[in-house]
Amino acid sequence: MSVLLEAQGLHKRFGGVRAVQGISLQVEADSVFALIGPNGAGKSTMMNLLSGTYQPDAGELVFDGVSLAGLPAHRRARLGIARTFQKIRLFRQLSLLDNVLAGFHLHHKVPAWQYLLPAAAFWRDWHACREEAMALLDFVGLADRAHERAGALAYGQQRLLEIARALATRPRLFMLDEPAAGLNGGEVEFLLGRLREMRTRGITVVVVEHNMELVMNVADHVFVMDHGEYLFQGTPGEVQANPAVIAAYLGGEFA
Ligand SMILES: Nc1ncnc2c1ncn2[C@@H]1O[C@H](COP(=O)(O)OP(=O)(O)OP(=O)(O)O)[C@@H](O)[C@H]1O
Ligand SMILES: [Mg+2]
């Protein structure tokens, strides 16, 4: 087993609030790594630090042997790191297909000026992107709605569309912030299957999630935070049985 992403002693404060305090973690390649903890534990802040949305006040981050220090999100995206957000960020007026196509901009082989010309290379690239976008819509079960407006989708389907769009960047590491929030039982089941399939296809998954049904069924490794600090990590079984974890949740999700 090899480590794809390693964090060492990450710290992040917002004014007086210590959101993340000395967090170190290792994500194994081709695994599903779940980051859990009560509200305000610092999970989204961690994801923002890993993706480059925020820079840490202190600490080290290494992705596949490359230091991520100071690299902004778009540079990390080029290295193969993609993410979705806790709040949906879609182009609501655009079609599903155009939303996914927007995700391909990173991998266009054609220089920008050629978009002005009906060059053969442009159309080859365009057709290849369209085909791949349709395949990604199919992957999230939305291919038959490719030409509808994204804003017309039900909430759970919008979340799945965001996943398809993020996958268009062909990530090696894919991070999802509460992908199951607002999904119905059937949609959660579907999402679980998709996460497993990503792992099978060589995409390493980091997922922040409150839905313990999902976490315990899909995660290879579970990392628990509370009040910005490290609490515990282990297999789903070890985490569920850990008294400190149960206490942090006051029984809640673990009751
Ligand atoms: N941009 C920000 N500015 C100020 N404070 C912030 C900011 N982002 C997070 N915080 C604070 O940092 C702490 C951790 O927040 P974070 O959003 O990382 O928690 P979380 O574990 O994702 O919680 P939830 O489960 O509710 O999404 C909280 O006290 C929060 O109020
Ligand atoms: Mg959060």
GROMACS .gro file of C-alpha atoms and ligand atoms in nm:
model
  287
    1MET     CA    1   0.000   0.000   0.000
    2SER     CA    2   0.122   0.350  -0.078
    3VAL     CA    3   0.032   0.685   0.070
    4LEU     CA    4  -0.119   0.928  -0.184
    5LEU     CA    5  -0.181   1.223   0.048
    6GLU     CA    6  -0.008   1.308   0.374
    7ALA     CA    7  -0.082   1.596   0.612
    8GLN     CA    8   0.153   1.684   0.898
    9GLY     CA    9   0.046   1.909   1.185
   10LEU     CA   10  -0.204   2.127   1.000
   11HIS     CA   11  -0.329   2.435   1.184
   12LYS     CA   12  -0.595   2.684   1.076
   13ARG     CA   13  -0.749   2.972   1.273
   14PHE     CA   14  -1.019   3.219   1.182
   15GLY     CA   15  -0.972   3.521   1.408
   16GLY     CA   16  -1.012   3.378   1.754
   17VAL     CA   17  -1.152   3.043   1.637
   18ARG     CA   18  -0.912   2.749   1.612
   19ALA     CA   19  -1.083   2.548   1.338
   20VAL     CA   20  -0.808   2.287   1.284
   21GLN     CA   21  -0.538   2.216   1.543
   22GLY     CA   22  -0.237   2.006   1.458
   23ILE     CA   23  -0.404   1.749   1.233
   24SER     CA   24  -0.187   1.479   1.075
   25LEU     CA   25  -0.330   1.213   0.847
   26GLN     CA   26  -0.235   0.972   0.572
   27VAL     CA   27  -0.463   0.870   0.287
   28GLU     CA   28  -0.373   0.538   0.122
   29ALA     CA   29  -0.395   0.525  -0.258
   30ASP     CA   30  -0.707   0.353  -0.396
   31SER     CA   31  -0.896   0.367  -0.067
   32VAL     CA   32  -1.203   0.543   0.066
   33PHE     CA   33  -1.103   0.767   0.358
   34ALA     CA   34  -1.391   0.908   0.565
   35LEU     CA   35  -1.351   1.221   0.777
   36ILE     CA   36  -1.620   1.245   1.044
   37GLY     CA   37  -1.701   1.444   1.357
   38PRO     CA   38  -1.979   1.652   1.515
   39ASN     CA   39  -2.087   1.989   1.370
   40GLY     CA   40  -1.805   2.244   1.383
   41ALA     CA   41  -1.538   1.972   1.427
   42GLY     CA   42  -1.330   2.127   1.146
   43LYS     CA   43  -1.408   1.877   0.867
   44SER     CA   44  -1.489   2.130   0.595
   45THR     CA   45  -1.191   2.340   0.702
   46MET     CA   46  -0.970   2.031   0.659
   47MET     CA   47  -1.114   1.970   0.313
   48ASN     CA   48  -1.051   2.334   0.224
   49LEU     CA   49  -0.690   2.296   0.340
   50LEU     CA   50  -0.641   1.975   0.143
   51SER     CA   51  -0.794   2.120  -0.176
   52GLY     CA   52  -0.614   2.455  -0.153
   53THR     CA   53  -0.925   2.667  -0.096
   54TYR     CA   54  -0.749   2.773   0.227
   55GLN     CA   55  -0.379   2.779   0.309
   56PRO     CA   56  -0.281   2.648   0.655
   57ASP     CA   57  -0.128   2.871   0.923
   58ALA     CA   58   0.120   2.589   0.987
   59GLY     CA   59   0.182   2.233   0.874
   60GLU     CA   60   0.286   2.030   0.571
   61LEU     CA   61   0.090   1.871   0.288
   62VAL     CA   62   0.236   1.623   0.041
   63PHE     CA   63   0.046   1.472  -0.253
   64ASP     CA   64   0.211   1.181  -0.433
   65GLY     CA   65   0.552   1.298  -0.317
   66VAL     CA   66   0.494   1.663  -0.417
   67SER     CA   67   0.463   1.939  -0.156
   68LEU     CA   68   0.137   2.132  -0.191
   69ALA     CA   69   0.265   2.424   0.020
   70GLY     CA   70   0.132   2.752  -0.114
   71LEU     CA   71  -0.033   2.593  -0.419
   72PRO     CA   72  -0.380   2.740  -0.488
   73ALA     CA   73  -0.679   2.517  -0.569
   74HIS     CA   74  -0.651   2.540  -0.949
   75ARG     CA   75  -0.287   2.424  -0.938
   76ARG     CA   76  -0.384   2.130  -0.716
   77ALA     CA   77  -0.662   2.047  -0.962
   78ARG     CA   78  -0.399   2.010  -1.234
   79LEU     CA   79  -0.211   1.765  -1.012
   80GLY     CA   80  -0.527   1.553  -0.997
   81ILE     CA   81  -0.713   1.676  -0.690
   82ALA     CA   82  -1.086   1.744  -0.732
   83ARG     CA   83  -1.364   1.820  -0.487
   84THR     CA   84  -1.731   1.898  -0.437
   85PHE     CA   85  -1.860   2.153  -0.187
   86GLN     CA   86  -2.098   2.126   0.109
   87LYS     CA   87  -2.322   2.383  -0.067
   88ILE     CA   88  -2.414   2.303  -0.428
   89ARG     CA   89  -2.230   2.511  -0.689
   90LEU     CA   90  -2.381   2.439  -1.032
   91PHE     CA   91  -2.458   2.655  -1.334
   92ARG     CA   92  -2.834   2.632  -1.286
   93GLN     CA   93  -2.923   2.789  -1.623
   94LEU     CA   94  -2.695   2.555  -1.819
   95SER     CA   95  -2.781   2.201  -1.929
   96LEU     CA   96  -2.648   1.901  -1.740
   97LEU     CA   97  -2.417   1.830  -2.033
   98ASP     CA   98  -2.278   2.184  -2.037
   99ASN     CA   99  -2.219   2.168  -1.662
  100VAL     CA  100  -2.004   1.857  -1.706
  101LEU     CA  101  -1.832   2.003  -2.014
  102ALA     CA  102  -1.735   2.301  -1.800
  103GLY     CA  103  -1.538   2.056  -1.587
  104PHE     CA  104  -1.319   1.961  -1.884
  105HIS     CA  105  -1.155   2.300  -1.931
  106LEU     CA  106  -0.848   2.169  -1.746
  107HIS     CA  107  -0.787   1.898  -2.002
  108HIS     CA  108  -0.862   2.071  -2.331
  109LYS     CA  109  -0.578   1.992  -2.567
  110VAL     CA  110  -0.676   2.279  -2.796
  111PRO     CA  111  -0.532   2.627  -2.733
  112ALA     CA  112  -0.793   2.890  -2.650
  113TRP     CA  113  -0.754   3.088  -2.976
  114GLN     CA  114  -0.865   2.784  -3.178
  115TYR     CA  115  -1.211   2.815  -3.033
  116LEU     CA  116  -1.258   3.097  -3.281
  117LEU     CA  117  -1.184   2.869  -3.576
  118PRO     CA  118  -1.367   2.563  -3.709
  119ALA     CA  119  -1.037   2.374  -3.691
  120ALA     CA  120  -1.047   1.995  -3.722
  121ALA     CA  121  -0.850   1.953  -3.400
  122PHE     CA  122  -1.105   2.160  -3.213
  123TRP     CA  123  -1.397   1.946  -3.329
  124ARG     CA  124  -1.214   1.623  -3.255
  125ASP     CA  125  -1.146   1.747  -2.904
  126TRP     CA  126  -1.501   1.877  -2.868
  127HIS     CA  127  -1.654   1.545  -2.973
  128ALA     CA  128  -1.424   1.351  -2.740
  129CYS     CA  129  -1.519   1.577  -2.448
  130ARG     CA  130  -1.889   1.546  -2.530
  131GLU     CA  131  -1.865   1.168  -2.537
  132GLU     CA  132  -1.677   1.159  -2.209
  133ALA     CA  133  -1.925   1.401  -2.052
  134MET     CA  134  -2.212   1.176  -2.157
  135ALA     CA  135  -2.028   0.878  -2.008
  136LEU     CA  136  -1.992   1.067  -1.679
  137LEU     CA  137  -2.361   1.161  -1.679
  138ASP     CA  138  -2.435   0.793  -1.735
  139PHE     CA  139  -2.204   0.708  -1.444
  140VAL     CA  140  -2.424   0.916  -1.210
  141GLY     CA  141  -2.749   0.794  -1.369
  142LEU     CA  142  -2.841   1.124  -1.540
  143ALA     CA  143  -2.762   1.057  -1.908
  144ASP     CA  144  -3.128   1.067  -2.015
  145ARG     CA  145  -3.158   1.422  -1.877
  146ALA     CA  146  -2.842   1.560  -2.041
  147HIS     CA  147  -3.023   1.846  -2.218
  148GLU     CA  148  -3.237   1.967  -1.928
  149ARG     CA  149  -3.140   2.269  -1.719
  150ALA     CA  150  -2.942   2.178  -1.408
  151GLY     CA  151  -3.176   2.398  -1.202
  152ALA     CA  152  -3.466   2.171  -1.296
  153LEU     CA  153  -3.314   1.872  -1.115
  154ALA     CA  154  -3.423   1.756  -0.771
  155TYR     CA  155  -3.172   1.829  -0.495
  156GLY     CA  156  -3.020   1.480  -0.479
  157GLN     CA  157  -2.972   1.475  -0.856
  158GLN     CA  158  -2.796   1.812  -0.844
  159ARG     CA  159  -2.549   1.661  -0.599
  160LEU     CA  160  -2.488   1.371  -0.839
  161LEU     CA  161  -2.438   1.617  -1.127
  162GLU     CA  162  -2.173   1.799  -0.922
  163ILE     CA  163  -1.993   1.468  -0.882
  164ALA     CA  164  -2.000   1.411  -1.260
  165ARG     CA  165  -1.864   1.762  -1.320
  166ALA     CA  166  -1.580   1.717  -1.070
  167LEU     CA  167  -1.491   1.380  -1.224
  168ALA     CA  168  -1.448   1.553  -1.562
  169THR     CA  169  -1.114   1.682  -1.432
  170ARG     CA  170  -1.005   1.312  -1.416
  171PRO     CA  171  -0.890   1.329  -1.054
  172ARG     CA  172  -0.668   1.077  -0.878
  173LEU     CA  173  -0.790   1.215  -0.547
  174PHE     CA  174  -1.158   1.309  -0.517
  175MET     CA  175  -1.290   1.482  -0.206
  176LEU     CA  176  -1.661   1.513  -0.131
  177ASP     CA  177  -1.807   1.731   0.145
  178GLU     CA  178  -2.133   1.575   0.272
  179PRO     CA  179  -2.242   1.420  -0.059
  180ALA     CA  180  -2.532   1.234   0.108
  181ALA     CA  181  -2.686   1.544   0.269
  182GLY     CA  182  -3.045   1.579   0.148
  183LEU     CA  183  -3.040   1.250  -0.044
  184ASN     CA  184  -3.321   0.997   0.000
  185GLY     CA  185  -3.254   0.635   0.097
  186GLY     CA  186  -3.236   0.510  -0.261
  187GLU     CA  187  -3.004   0.792  -0.363
  188VAL     CA  188  -2.770   0.721  -0.069
  189GLU     CA  189  -2.756   0.356  -0.177
  190PHE     CA  190  -2.673   0.465  -0.534
  191LEU     CA  191  -2.404   0.708  -0.413
  192LEU     CA  192  -2.247   0.433  -0.203
  193GLY     CA  193  -2.217   0.212  -0.511
  194ARG     CA  194  -2.063   0.497  -0.711
  195LEU     CA  195  -1.799   0.564  -0.444
  196ARG     CA  196  -1.703   0.196  -0.449
  197GLU     CA  197  -1.684   0.205  -0.827
  198MET     CA  198  -1.455   0.511  -0.815
  199ARG     CA  199  -1.218   0.323  -0.584
  200THR     CA  200  -1.223   0.027  -0.826
  201ARG     CA  201  -1.133   0.264  -1.111
  202GLY     CA  202  -0.828   0.393  -0.923
  203ILE     CA  203  -0.972   0.712  -0.776
  204THR     CA  204  -0.881   0.768  -0.412
  205VAL     CA  205  -1.181   0.909  -0.224
  206VAL     CA  206  -1.188   1.138   0.080
  207VAL     CA  207  -1.543   1.186   0.206
  208VAL     CA  208  -1.675   1.411   0.483
  209GLU     CA  209  -2.011   1.276   0.586
  210HIS     CA  210  -2.264   1.269   0.869
  211ASN     CA  211  -2.455   0.974   0.724
  212MET     CA  212  -2.304   0.686   0.926
  213GLU     CA  213  -2.483   0.425   0.718
  214LEU     CA  214  -2.281   0.545   0.419
  215VAL     CA  215  -1.953   0.592   0.609
  216MET     CA  216  -1.958   0.254   0.778
  217ASN     CA  217  -2.045   0.072   0.455
  218VAL     CA  218  -1.798   0.233   0.219
  219ALA     CA  219  -1.495   0.358   0.417
  220ASP     CA  220  -1.171   0.162   0.439
  221HIS     CA  221  -1.046   0.402   0.705
  222VAL     CA  222  -1.234   0.647   0.930
  223PHE     CA  223  -1.070   0.957   1.081
  224VAL     CA  224  -1.256   1.131   1.364
  225MET     CA  225  -1.220   1.500   1.460
  226ASP     CA  226  -1.381   1.696   1.743
  227HIS     CA  227  -1.342   2.068   1.821
  228GLY     CA  228  -1.072   2.099   1.555
  229GLU     CA  229  -0.862   1.825   1.708
  230TYR     CA  230  -0.780   1.464   1.629
  231LEU     CA  231  -0.996   1.222   1.828
  232PHE     CA  232  -0.950   0.870   1.686
  233GLN     CA  233  -0.896   0.672   1.367
  234GLY     CA  234  -0.939   0.315   1.257
  235THR     CA  235  -1.163   0.078   1.068
  236PRO     CA  236  -1.538   0.148   1.070
  237GLY     CA  237  -1.582  -0.123   1.333
  238GLU     CA  238  -1.311   0.020   1.560
  239VAL     CA  239  -1.457   0.370   1.533
  240GLN     CA  240  -1.812   0.259   1.610
  241ALA     CA  241  -1.693   0.078   1.923
  242ASN     CA  242  -1.470   0.359   2.053
  243PRO     CA  243  -1.601   0.521   2.375
  244ALA     CA  244  -1.444   0.863   2.300
  245VAL     CA  245  -1.615   0.874   1.960
  246ILE     CA  246  -1.949   0.770   2.106
  247ALA     CA  247  -1.914   1.038   2.375
  248ALA     CA  248  -1.826   1.309   2.119
  249TYR     CA  249  -2.147   1.238   1.935
  250LEU     CA  250  -2.344   1.215   2.263
  251GLY     CA  251  -2.499   0.901   2.125
  252GLY     CA  252  -2.646   1.094   1.827
  253GLU     CA  253  -2.558   0.918   1.503
  254PHE     CA  254  -2.425   0.618   1.696
  255ALA     CA  255  -2.732   0.558   1.912
  256LIG     N1  256  -1.440   3.097   0.692
  256LIG     C1  257  -1.456   3.091   0.825
  256LIG     N2  258  -1.450   3.202   0.901
  256LIG     C2  259  -1.463   3.195   1.036
  256LIG     N3  260  -1.481   3.081   1.104
  256LIG     C3  261  -1.488   2.966   1.033
  256LIG     C4  262  -1.475   2.965   0.891
  256LIG     N4  263  -1.485   2.835   0.849
  256LIG     C5  264  -1.503   2.763   0.960
  256LIG     N5  265  -1.505   2.840   1.070
  256LIG     C6  266  -1.520   2.791   1.208
  256LIG     O1  267  -1.430   2.684   1.225
  256LIG     C7  268  -1.491   2.578   1.299
  256LIG     C8  269  -1.492   2.452   1.216
  256LIG     O2  270  -1.582   2.470   1.106
  256LIG     P1  271  -1.601   2.365   0.989
  256LIG     O3  272  -1.693   2.428   0.890
  256LIG     O4  273  -1.469   2.320   0.941
  256LIG     O5  274  -1.674   2.245   1.064
  256LIG     P2  275  -1.741   2.111   1.008
  256LIG     O6  276  -1.682   1.998   1.082
  256LIG     O7  277  -1.735   2.109   0.860
  256LIG     O8  278  -1.893   2.128   1.057
  256LIG     P3  279  -2.032   2.082   0.985
  256LIG     O9  280  -2.048   1.938   1.017
  256LIG    O10  281  -2.135   2.165   1.054
  256LIG    O11  282  -2.021   2.111   0.839
  256LIG     C9  283  -1.629   2.627   1.338
  256LIG    O12  284  -1.621   2.683   1.467
  256LIG    C10  285  -1.657   2.733   1.233
  256LIG    O13  286  -1.747   2.832   1.283
  257MG      MG  287  -1.874   2.109   0.709
   0.00000   0.00000   0.00000
